[in-house]
Coordinates of C-alpha atoms and ligand atoms in Angstrom, one line a residue:
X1 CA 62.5 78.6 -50.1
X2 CA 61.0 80.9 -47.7
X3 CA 62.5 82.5 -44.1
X4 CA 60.9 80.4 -41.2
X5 CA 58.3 82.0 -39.1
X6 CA 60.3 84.3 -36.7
X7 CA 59.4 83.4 -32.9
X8 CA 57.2 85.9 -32.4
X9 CA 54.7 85.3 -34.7
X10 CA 54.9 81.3 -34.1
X11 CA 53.9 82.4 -30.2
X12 CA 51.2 84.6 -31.4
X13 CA 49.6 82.1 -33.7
X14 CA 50.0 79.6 -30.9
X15 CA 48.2 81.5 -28.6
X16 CA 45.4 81.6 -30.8
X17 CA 45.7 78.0 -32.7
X18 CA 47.3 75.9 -30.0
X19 CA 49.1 73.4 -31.1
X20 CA 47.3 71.5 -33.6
X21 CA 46.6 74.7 -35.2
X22 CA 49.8 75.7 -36.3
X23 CA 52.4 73.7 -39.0
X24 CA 55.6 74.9 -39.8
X25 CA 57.5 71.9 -40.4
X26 CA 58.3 72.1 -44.2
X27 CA 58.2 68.5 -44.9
X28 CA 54.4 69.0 -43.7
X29 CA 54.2 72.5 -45.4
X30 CA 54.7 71.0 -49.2
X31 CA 51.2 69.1 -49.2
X32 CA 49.5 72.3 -49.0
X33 CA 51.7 74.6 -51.9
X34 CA 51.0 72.4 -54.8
X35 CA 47.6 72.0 -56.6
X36 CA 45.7 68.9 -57.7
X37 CA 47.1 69.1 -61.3
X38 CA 50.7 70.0 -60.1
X39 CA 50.5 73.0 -62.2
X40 CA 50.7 75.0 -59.0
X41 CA 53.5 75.5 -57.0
X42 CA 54.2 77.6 -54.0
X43 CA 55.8 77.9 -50.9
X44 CA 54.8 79.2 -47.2
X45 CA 56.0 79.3 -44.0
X46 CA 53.5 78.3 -42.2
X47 CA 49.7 76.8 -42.9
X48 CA 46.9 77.8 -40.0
X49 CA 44.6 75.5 -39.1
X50 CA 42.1 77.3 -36.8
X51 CA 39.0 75.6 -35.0
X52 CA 36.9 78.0 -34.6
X53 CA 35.4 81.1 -36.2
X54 CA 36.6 82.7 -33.3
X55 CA 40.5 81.5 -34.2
X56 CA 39.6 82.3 -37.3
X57 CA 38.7 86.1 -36.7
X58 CA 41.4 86.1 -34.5
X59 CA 44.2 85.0 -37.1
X60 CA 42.4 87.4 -39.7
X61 CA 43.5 90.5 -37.1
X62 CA 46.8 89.0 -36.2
X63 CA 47.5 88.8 -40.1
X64 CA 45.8 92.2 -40.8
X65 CA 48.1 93.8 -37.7
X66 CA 51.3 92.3 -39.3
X67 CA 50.5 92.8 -42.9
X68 CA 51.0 89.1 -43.8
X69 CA 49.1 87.7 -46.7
X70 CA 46.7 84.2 -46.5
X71 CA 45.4 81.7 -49.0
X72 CA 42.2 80.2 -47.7
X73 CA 42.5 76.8 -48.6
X74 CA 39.6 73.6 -48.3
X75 CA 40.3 70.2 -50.4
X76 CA 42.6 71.9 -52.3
X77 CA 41.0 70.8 -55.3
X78 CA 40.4 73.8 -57.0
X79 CA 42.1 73.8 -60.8
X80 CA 42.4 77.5 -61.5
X81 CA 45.4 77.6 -58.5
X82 CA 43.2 79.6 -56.3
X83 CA 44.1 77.7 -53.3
X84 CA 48.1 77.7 -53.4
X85 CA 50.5 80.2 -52.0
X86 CA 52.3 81.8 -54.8
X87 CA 54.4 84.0 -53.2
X88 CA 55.4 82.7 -49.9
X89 CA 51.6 83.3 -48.4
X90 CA 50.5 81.5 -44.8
X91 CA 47.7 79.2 -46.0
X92 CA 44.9 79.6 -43.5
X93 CA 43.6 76.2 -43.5
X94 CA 39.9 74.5 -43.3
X95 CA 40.1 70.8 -42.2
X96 CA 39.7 71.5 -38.9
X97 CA 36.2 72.9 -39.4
X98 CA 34.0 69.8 -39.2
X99 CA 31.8 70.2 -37.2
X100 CA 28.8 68.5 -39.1
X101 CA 25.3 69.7 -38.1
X102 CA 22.2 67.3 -37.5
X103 CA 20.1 67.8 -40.5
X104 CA 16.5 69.8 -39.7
X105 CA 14.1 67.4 -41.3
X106 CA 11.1 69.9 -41.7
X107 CA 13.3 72.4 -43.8
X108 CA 15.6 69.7 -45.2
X109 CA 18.1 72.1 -44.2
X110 CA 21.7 71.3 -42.6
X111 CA 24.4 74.0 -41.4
X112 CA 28.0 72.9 -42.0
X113 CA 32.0 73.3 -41.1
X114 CA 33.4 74.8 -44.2
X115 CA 35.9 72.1 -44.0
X116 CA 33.5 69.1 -44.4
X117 CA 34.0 67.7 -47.0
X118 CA 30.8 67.0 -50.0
X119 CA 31.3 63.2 -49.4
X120 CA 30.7 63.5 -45.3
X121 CA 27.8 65.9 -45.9
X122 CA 26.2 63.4 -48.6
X123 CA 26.3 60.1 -46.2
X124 CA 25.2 62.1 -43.6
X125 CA 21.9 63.2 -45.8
X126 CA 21.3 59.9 -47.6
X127 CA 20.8 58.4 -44.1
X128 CA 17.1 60.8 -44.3
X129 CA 16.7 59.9 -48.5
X130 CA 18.0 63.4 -48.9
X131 CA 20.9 65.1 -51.0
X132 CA 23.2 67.6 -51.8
X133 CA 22.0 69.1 -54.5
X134 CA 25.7 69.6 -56.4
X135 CA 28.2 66.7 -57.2
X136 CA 31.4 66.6 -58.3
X137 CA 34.1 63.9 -59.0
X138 CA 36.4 65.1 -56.1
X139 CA 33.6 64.8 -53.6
X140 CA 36.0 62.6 -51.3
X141 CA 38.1 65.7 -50.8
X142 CA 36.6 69.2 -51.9
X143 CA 34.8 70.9 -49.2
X144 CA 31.8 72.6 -47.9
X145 CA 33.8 76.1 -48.2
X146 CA 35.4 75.5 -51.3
X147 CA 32.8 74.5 -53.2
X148 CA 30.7 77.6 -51.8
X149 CA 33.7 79.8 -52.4
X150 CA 34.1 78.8 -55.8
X151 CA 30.4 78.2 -56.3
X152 CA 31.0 74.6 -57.4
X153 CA 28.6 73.4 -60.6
X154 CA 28.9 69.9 -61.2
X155 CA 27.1 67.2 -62.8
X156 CA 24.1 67.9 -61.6
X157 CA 23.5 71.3 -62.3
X158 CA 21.4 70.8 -65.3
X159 CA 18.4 69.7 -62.6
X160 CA 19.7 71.6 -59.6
X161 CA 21.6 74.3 -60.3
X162 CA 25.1 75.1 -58.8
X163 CA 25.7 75.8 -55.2
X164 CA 24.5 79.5 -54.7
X165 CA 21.2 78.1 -55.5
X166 CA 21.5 75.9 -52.2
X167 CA 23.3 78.6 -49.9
X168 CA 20.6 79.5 -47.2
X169 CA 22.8 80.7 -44.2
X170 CA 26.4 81.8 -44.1
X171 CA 28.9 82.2 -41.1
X172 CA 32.1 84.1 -42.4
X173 CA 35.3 86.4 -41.7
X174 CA 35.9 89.2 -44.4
X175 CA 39.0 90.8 -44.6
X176 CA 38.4 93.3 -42.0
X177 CA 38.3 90.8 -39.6
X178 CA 34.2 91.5 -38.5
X179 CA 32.3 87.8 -38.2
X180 CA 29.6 88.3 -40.7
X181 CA 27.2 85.7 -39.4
X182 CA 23.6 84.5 -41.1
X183 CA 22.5 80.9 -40.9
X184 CA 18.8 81.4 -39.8
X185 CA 18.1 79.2 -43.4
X186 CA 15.3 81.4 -43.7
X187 CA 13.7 80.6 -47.2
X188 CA 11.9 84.4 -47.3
X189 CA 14.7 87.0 -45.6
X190 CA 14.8 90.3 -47.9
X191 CA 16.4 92.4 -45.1
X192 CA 18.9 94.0 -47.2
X193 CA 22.1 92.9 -48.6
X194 CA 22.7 88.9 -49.5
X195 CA 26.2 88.9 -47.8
X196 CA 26.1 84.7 -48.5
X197 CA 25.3 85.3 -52.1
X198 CA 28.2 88.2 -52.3
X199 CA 31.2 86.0 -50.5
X200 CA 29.8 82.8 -53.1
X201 CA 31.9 82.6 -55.8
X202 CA 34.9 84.9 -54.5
X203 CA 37.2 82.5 -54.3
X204 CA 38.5 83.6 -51.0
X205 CA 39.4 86.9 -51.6
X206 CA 36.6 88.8 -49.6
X207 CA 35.9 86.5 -46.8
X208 CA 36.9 83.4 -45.1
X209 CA 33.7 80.8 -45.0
X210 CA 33.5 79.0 -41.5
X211 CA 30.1 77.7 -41.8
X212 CA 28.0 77.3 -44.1
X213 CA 23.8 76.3 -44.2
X214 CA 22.7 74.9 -47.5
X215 CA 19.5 73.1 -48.6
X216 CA 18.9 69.8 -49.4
X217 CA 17.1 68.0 -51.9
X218 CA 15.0 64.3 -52.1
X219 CA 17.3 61.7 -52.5
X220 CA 14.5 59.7 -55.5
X221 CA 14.2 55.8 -54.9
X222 CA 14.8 54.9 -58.8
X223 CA 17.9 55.8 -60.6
X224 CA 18.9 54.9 -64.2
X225 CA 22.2 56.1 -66.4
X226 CA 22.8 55.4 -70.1
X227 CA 25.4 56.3 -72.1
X228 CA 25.1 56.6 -75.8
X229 CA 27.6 56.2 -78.7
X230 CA 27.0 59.3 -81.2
X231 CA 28.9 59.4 -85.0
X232 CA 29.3 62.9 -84.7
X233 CA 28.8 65.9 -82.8
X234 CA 26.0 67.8 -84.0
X235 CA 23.6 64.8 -83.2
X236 CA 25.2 64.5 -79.8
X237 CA 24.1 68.3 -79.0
X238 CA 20.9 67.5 -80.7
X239 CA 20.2 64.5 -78.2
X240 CA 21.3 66.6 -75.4
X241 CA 19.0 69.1 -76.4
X242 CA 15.9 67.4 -77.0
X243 CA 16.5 65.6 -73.6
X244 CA 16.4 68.5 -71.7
X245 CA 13.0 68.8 -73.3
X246 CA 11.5 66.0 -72.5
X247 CA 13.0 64.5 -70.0
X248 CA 11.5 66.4 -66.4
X249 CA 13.6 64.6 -63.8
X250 CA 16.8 64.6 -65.8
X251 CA 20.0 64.8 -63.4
X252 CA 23.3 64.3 -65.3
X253 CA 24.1 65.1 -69.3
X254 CA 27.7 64.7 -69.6
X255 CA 29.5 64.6 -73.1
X256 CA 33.1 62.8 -73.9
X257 CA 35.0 62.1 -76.6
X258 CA 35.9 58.7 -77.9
X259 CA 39.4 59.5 -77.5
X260 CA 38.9 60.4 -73.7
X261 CA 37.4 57.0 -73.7
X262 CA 39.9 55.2 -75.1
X263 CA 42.5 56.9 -72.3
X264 CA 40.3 56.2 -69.3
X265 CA 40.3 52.4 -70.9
X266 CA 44.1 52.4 -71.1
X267 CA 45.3 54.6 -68.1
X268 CA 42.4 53.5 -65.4
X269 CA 42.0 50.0 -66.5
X270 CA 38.2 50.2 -67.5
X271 CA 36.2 48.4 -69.4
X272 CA 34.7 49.8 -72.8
X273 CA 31.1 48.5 -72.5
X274 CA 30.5 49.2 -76.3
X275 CA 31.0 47.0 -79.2
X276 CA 32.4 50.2 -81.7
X277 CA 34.6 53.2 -81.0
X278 CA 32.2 55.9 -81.3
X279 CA 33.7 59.8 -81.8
X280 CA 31.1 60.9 -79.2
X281 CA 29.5 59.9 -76.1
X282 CA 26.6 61.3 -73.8
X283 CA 26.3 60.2 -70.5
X284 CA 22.2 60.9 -69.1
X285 CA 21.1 60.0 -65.7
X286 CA 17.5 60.2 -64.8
X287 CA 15.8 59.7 -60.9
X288 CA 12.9 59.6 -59.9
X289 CA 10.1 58.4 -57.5
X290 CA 8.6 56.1 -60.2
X291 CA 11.3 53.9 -61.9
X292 CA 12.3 55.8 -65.3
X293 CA 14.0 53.1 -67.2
X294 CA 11.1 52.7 -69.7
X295 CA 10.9 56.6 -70.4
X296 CA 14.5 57.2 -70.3
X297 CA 14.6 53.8 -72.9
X298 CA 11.3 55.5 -75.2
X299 CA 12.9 58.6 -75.2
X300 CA 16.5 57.1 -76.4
X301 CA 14.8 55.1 -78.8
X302 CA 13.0 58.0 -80.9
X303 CA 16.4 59.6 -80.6
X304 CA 18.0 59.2 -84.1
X305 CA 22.0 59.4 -84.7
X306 CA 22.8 57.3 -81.8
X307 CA 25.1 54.0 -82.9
X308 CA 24.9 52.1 -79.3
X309 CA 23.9 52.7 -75.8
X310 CA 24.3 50.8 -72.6
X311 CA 21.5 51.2 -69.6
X312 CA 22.3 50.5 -66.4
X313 CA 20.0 51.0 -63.5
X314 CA 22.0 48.8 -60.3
X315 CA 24.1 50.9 -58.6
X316 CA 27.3 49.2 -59.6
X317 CA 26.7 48.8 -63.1
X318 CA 26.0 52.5 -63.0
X319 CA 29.4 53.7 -60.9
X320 CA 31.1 52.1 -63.8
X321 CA 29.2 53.7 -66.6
X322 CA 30.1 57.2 -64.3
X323 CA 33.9 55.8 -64.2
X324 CA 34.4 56.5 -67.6
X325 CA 33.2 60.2 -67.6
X326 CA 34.6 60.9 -64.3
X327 CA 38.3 59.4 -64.4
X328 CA 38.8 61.3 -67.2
X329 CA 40.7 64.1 -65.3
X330 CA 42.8 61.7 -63.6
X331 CA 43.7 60.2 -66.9
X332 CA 44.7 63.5 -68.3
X333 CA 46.4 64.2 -65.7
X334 CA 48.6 61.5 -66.0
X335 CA 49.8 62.4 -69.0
X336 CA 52.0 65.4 -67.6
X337 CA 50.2 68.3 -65.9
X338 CA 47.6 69.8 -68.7
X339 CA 46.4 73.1 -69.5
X340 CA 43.0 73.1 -68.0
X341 CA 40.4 75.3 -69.3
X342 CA 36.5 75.6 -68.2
X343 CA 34.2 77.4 -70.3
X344 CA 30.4 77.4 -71.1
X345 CA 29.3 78.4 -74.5
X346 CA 26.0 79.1 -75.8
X347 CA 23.8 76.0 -76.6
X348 CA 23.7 77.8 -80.5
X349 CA 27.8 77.9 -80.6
X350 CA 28.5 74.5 -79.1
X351 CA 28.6 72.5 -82.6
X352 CA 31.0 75.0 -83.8
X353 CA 33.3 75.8 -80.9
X354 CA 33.5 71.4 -80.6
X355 CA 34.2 71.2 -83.7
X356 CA 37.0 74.2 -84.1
X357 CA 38.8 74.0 -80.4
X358 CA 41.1 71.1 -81.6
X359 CA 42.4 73.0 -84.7
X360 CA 42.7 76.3 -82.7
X361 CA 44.7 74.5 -80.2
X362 CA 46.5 72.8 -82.7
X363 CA 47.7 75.8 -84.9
X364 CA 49.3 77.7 -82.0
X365 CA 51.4 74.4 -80.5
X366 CA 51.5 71.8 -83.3
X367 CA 51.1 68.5 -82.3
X368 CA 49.5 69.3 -78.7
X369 CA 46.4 66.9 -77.8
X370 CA 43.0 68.5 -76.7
X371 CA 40.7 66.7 -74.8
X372 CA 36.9 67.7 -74.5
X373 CA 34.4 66.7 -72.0
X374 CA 32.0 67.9 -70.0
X375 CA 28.6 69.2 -68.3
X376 CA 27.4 69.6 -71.8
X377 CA 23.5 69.9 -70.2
X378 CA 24.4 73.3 -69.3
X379 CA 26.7 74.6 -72.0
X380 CA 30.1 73.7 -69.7
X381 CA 33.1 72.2 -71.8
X382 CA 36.6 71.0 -70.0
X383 CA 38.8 71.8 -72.6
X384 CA 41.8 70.2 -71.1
X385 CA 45.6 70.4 -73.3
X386 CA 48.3 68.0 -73.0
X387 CA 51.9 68.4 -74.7
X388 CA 51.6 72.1 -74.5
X389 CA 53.3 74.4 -72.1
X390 CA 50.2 74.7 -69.4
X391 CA 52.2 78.0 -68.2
X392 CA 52.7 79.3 -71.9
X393 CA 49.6 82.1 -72.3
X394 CA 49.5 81.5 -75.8
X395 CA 46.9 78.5 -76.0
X396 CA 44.8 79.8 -73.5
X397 CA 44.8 83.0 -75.0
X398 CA 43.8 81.5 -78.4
X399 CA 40.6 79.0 -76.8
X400 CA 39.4 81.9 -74.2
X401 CA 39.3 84.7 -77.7
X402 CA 37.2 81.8 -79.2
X403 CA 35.0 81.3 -76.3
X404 CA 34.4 85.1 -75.6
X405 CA 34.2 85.7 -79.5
X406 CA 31.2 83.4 -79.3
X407 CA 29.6 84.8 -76.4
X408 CA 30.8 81.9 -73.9
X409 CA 32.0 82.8 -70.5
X410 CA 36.3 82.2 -69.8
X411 CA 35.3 80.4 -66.5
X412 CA 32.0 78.4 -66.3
X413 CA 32.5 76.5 -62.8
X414 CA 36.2 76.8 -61.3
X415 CA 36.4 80.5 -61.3
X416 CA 38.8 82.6 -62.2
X417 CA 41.9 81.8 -59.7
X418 CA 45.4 83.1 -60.9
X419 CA 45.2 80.6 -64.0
X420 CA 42.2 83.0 -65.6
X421 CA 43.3 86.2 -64.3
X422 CA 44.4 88.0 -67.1
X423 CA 41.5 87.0 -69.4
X424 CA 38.5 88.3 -67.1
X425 CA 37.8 91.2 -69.1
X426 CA 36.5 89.2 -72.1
X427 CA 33.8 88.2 -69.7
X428 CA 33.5 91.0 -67.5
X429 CA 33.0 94.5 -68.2
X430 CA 35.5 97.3 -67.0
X431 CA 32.7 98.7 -65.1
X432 CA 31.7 95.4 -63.5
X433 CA 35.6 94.7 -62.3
X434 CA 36.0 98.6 -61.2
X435 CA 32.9 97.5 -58.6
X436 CA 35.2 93.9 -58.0
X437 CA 38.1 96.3 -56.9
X438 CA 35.6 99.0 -54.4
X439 CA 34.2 95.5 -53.1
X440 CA 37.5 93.7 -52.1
X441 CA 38.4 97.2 -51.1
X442 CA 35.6 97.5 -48.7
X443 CA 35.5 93.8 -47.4
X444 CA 39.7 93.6 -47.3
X445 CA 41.2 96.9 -47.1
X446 CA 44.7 95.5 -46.4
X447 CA 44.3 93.0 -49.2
X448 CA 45.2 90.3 -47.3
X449 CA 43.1 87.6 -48.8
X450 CA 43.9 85.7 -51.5
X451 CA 45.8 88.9 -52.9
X452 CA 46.5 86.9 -56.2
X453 CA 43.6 85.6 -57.3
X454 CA 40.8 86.9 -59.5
X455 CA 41.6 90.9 -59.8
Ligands
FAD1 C1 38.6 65.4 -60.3 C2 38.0 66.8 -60.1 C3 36.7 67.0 -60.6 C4 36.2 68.3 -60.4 N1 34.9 68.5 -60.8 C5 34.3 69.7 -60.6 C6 33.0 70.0 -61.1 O1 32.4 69.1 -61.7 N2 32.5 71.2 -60.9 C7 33.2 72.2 -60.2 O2 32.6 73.3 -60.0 N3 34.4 72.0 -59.8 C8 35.0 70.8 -60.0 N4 36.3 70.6 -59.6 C9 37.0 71.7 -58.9 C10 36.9 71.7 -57.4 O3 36.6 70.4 -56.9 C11 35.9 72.7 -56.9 O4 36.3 74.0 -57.3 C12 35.7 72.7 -55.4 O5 34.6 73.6 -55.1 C13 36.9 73.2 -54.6 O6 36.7 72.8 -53.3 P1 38.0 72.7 -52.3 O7 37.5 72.5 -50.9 O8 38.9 71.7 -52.8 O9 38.6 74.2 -52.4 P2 40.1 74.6 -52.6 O10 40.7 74.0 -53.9 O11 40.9 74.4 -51.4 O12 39.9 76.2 -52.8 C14 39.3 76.7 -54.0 C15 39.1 78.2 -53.8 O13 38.2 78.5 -52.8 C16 38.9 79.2 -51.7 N5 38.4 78.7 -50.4 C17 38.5 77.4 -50.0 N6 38.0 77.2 -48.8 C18 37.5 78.5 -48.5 C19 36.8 79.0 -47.3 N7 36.4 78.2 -46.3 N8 36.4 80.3 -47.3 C20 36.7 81.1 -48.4 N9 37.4 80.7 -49.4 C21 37.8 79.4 -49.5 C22 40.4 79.1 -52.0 O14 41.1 80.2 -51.5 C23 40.4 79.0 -53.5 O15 40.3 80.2 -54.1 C24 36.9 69.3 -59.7 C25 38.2 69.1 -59.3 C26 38.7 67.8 -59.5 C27 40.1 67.6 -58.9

C-alpha cells in the first residue's frame, strides 16, 4: 500500500493533465503495477496520462521539482518488468498519445503517438501495401514507444532488422525536462549526435518517447509459411542456416520444441497439423512480389533431416500455422508465472547451448521444466522456466553464465529491465556501463526515470 497523492500535488498534476489525465483511484491504479507475466508487482499512487508532449514536459518538471520518481509505461508488455512501479513510483502513462500520422507515400515514412499501438500503425499502412517493418505476438497492445524504447526485434528481424533500423525521427522528453525534438525523417542527416538512436533501447530511463517517425517497408502480394518437423536439433540449425542462404526474401525462421507444441495443443486448443510428434519444429515464412511457394517447396525438398512439413499459403491456414509458435507464451504462462529469459547465442554455439540449457536448468531446481523457442534466424532463444522460483537468482544465474560463457548476449530483444539487472556485466564492459551511468547522469540528473531499471 502506498500514502495517497496529498492535495497539492493532485491539483498540480491537474492543472497540467486535466482530468482525464490523472488516476488515483486504486481499484484503477492495479492494472498498471503488474506485468504481462504477473511476475511484477508494484504499487503507485497515481498513473499520469498526459496528452501532449507539452503535458509531458510539463509533468517531467513538476516531478523533477518534487523529486518524485516515474515509470514510463506503453502496452505494458515488456517481460523484463521495465514498465511496473517497484517502489511506489507514479507511472507516467502513454495511451493517450495516439495521434496517428497520415503516411507520406513518397518516403513511405509515417510519424507516430508513442502510444499507438503496432497493430493501429500496421492497418493503417496495409491500407498503401506497406508495413511495419518489426512484428511481434503482442502487437494488439505493445506500443509505438515501447517497442522503440526497448528496441523491439521480433519475428521478422531476420529480413528487417529490429526497430532502430526503422527509427527516422524522434520527438522526446529526457530527464531534464528539455523536448528533444527530430522527426524531419531525413534518410541522409549527419549533423551530429543520433539523439533517436541514443533514447532506442533505454528502456525509459533517459527520455520519455512522445513521438516517434519510423520507415516503412512494401507490404509483398505473395506470402507462404511452412513449418517443418526436424528429429533433432542439429539438423534444425542446419536448415535454418542454409535457408538464410538461399532463401533472399525470407521473413520469419522461428524454432519450437515438440513439447511447446504439445502445450499450445492442450492449453489453446489447436490443432497439431502433423501426423508424428517431432522433437523440433521450424517455422519459415517467405514474401514476395512473385508467388514463392515453388522455391520455398524446392528449397525444403533438398533440405535433408526434415520428417514432415505443412505449407500453407491462404491467409488463414497460415494464422494457424503462426498460432502454434506464437501462443506459446500464453501457454507458459499459464502454467504459473515463468522465469523468462531472452538471449541470442552465436549461430556456432546454438547446437550446444539447445542441447545443454535443459540440464543446466535442471541441476540447479530438479524437476523444473524449460521451454525453448524462438527467433532462431537470428541467434535469439526464449528460454522460458516453469516450476522454478522466477524470483530465485539461481537459475538465471546458471543459463545467463552459460550464455555469456559462450559469447551470447544476457538480453537479445527485451532488454535488460529490473529482471536482468544484475547480470549486465557479463555482456557489458565496466567501461561501457561507467559511460551508461555519465549518460543517465547527463540526460536525468535527478534520476527520476525509470530509477530501477537497467543500471
Ligand atoms: C506475447 C508477447 C510476445 C512478445 N514478443 C516479442 C518479440 O517478439 N520481440 C520483442 O522485442 N519483444 C517481444 N515482447 C515484449 C514486448 O512486447 C516488447 O518489449 C515491446 O516493445 C514493449 O512495448 P510496450 O508498449 O508494451 O512497452 P512497456 O512494456 O509498457 O514498456 C517497456 C519498456 O519501455 C519503456 N517505455 C514504454 N513506453 C515508453 C515511452 N513512450 N518512452 C520511453 N520509454 C517507454 C518502459 O519504461 C519499459 O522500460 C513480447 C511480449 C509479449 C507479451
Amino acid at each position: 500500500m502506498v500514502d495517497p497523492l496529498p492535495d497539492r500535488l493532485r491539483r498540480s498534476f491537474l492543472e497540467i493533465l486535466g482530468p482525464t489525465g490523472l488516476l488515483t483511484d486504486p481499484t484503477v491504479i492495479d492494472g498498471y503495477t503488474v506485468d504481462w507475466t504477473g511476475r511484477f508487482r508494484g504499487s503507485s499512487r497515481a498513473v499520469l496520462r498526459p496528452g501532449s508532449t507539452e503535458e509531458v514536459a510539463a509533468t517531467i518538471e513538476l516531478c523533477r521539482r518534487e523529486g518524485l520518481a516515474l515509470v514510463p509505461q506503453g502496452g505494458n508488455t515488456g517481460l523484463v518488468g521495465g514498465s511496473v512501479p517497484h517502489e511506489g513510483e507514479l507511472v507516467l502513462s502513454s495511451r493517450r498519445l495516439t495521434a496517428l500520422g497520415a503516411i507520406d507515400r513518397r518516403d513511405a515514412q509515417v510519424t507516430v503517438g508513442a502510444g499507438v499501438t503496432l497493430a493501429a500503425v500496421q492497418q493503417a499502412a496495409a491500407a498503401l501495401d506497406l508495413d511495419v517493418p518489426v512484428d511481434l505476438a503482442a502487437r494488439d497492445s505493445a506500443t509505438i514507444g515501447g517497442m522503440v524504447a526497448t528496441n523491439a526485434g521480433g519475428t521478422q528481424v531476420v529480413r528487417w532488422g529490429t526497430m532502430r533500423h526503422h527509427l527516422v525521427g524522434h520527438e522526446a522528453v529526457v530527464g531534464t525536462g528539455q523536448v528533444v525534438s527530430h522527426l524531419s525523417g531525413l534518410v541522409k542527416d549527419n549533423t551530429g549526435y543520433d539523439l533517436g538512436g541514443l533514447l532506442c533501447g533505454s528502456e525509459g530511463t533517459l527520455g520519455v518517447f512522445t513521438s516517434v517517425r519510423i520507415a516503412l517497408v512494401p507490404r509483398p502480394p505473395f506470402r507462404v509459411t511452412a513449418l517443418c518437423g526436424f528429429a533433432d536439433v542439429e539438423s534444425m540449425l542446419d536448415a535454418a542456416a542454409t535457408w538464410r542462404r538461399a532463401i533472399p526474401e525470407l521473413d520469419a525462421l522461428e524454432a519450437f520444441t515438440g513439447a511447446g507444441l504439445a502445450l499450445v495443443v492442450a492449453r489453446a486448443g489447436r490443432a497439431d497439423p502433423f501426423r508424428d510428434r517431432h522433437r523440433w519444429y521450424l517455422l519459415v515464412e517467405v514474401s514476395g512480389r512473385q508467388d514463392p511457394t515453388d522455391h520455398l517447396g524446392d528449397v525444403v525438398d533438398a533440405t535433408p533431416g526434415i520428417a514432415e512439413v505443412v505449407v500453407a499459403t491462404e491467409p488463414g491456414a497460415r494464422a494457424r500455422l503462426w498460432s502454434l509458435r506464437e501462443d506459446l507464451s500464453l501457454a507458459i504462462n499459464a502454467l504459473g508465472p515463468p522465469l523468462k529469459l531472452d538471449v541470442s547465442v552465436p549461430a556456432g554455439a546454438a547446437a550446444q547451448f539447445l542441447g545443454t540449457v535443459g540440464d543446466v536448468v535442471a541441476a540447479v531446481v530438479p524437476g523444473a521444466r524449460t521451454w525453448l523457442f524462438g527467433h532462431i534466424g537470428d541467434g535469439n532463444v526464449h528460454v522460458n522456466v516453469t516450476g522454478a522460483d522466477p524470483d530465485g537468482e539461481a537459475v538465471a544465474d546458471a543459463v545467463l553464465r552459460l550464455v555469456a560463457r559462450d559469447g551470447g548476449s544476457i538480453s537479445a530483444e527485451h532488454g535488460i529491465g529490473v529482471a536482468k539487472k544484475r547480470w549486465l556485466h557479463l555482456s557489458r564492459s565496466a567501461a561501457e556501463i561507467d559511460v551508461f551511468r555519465s549518460v543517465k547522469r547527463t540526460l536525468d540528473p535527478d534520476g527520476i526515470l525509470n530509477p530501477h531499471v537497467l543500471l
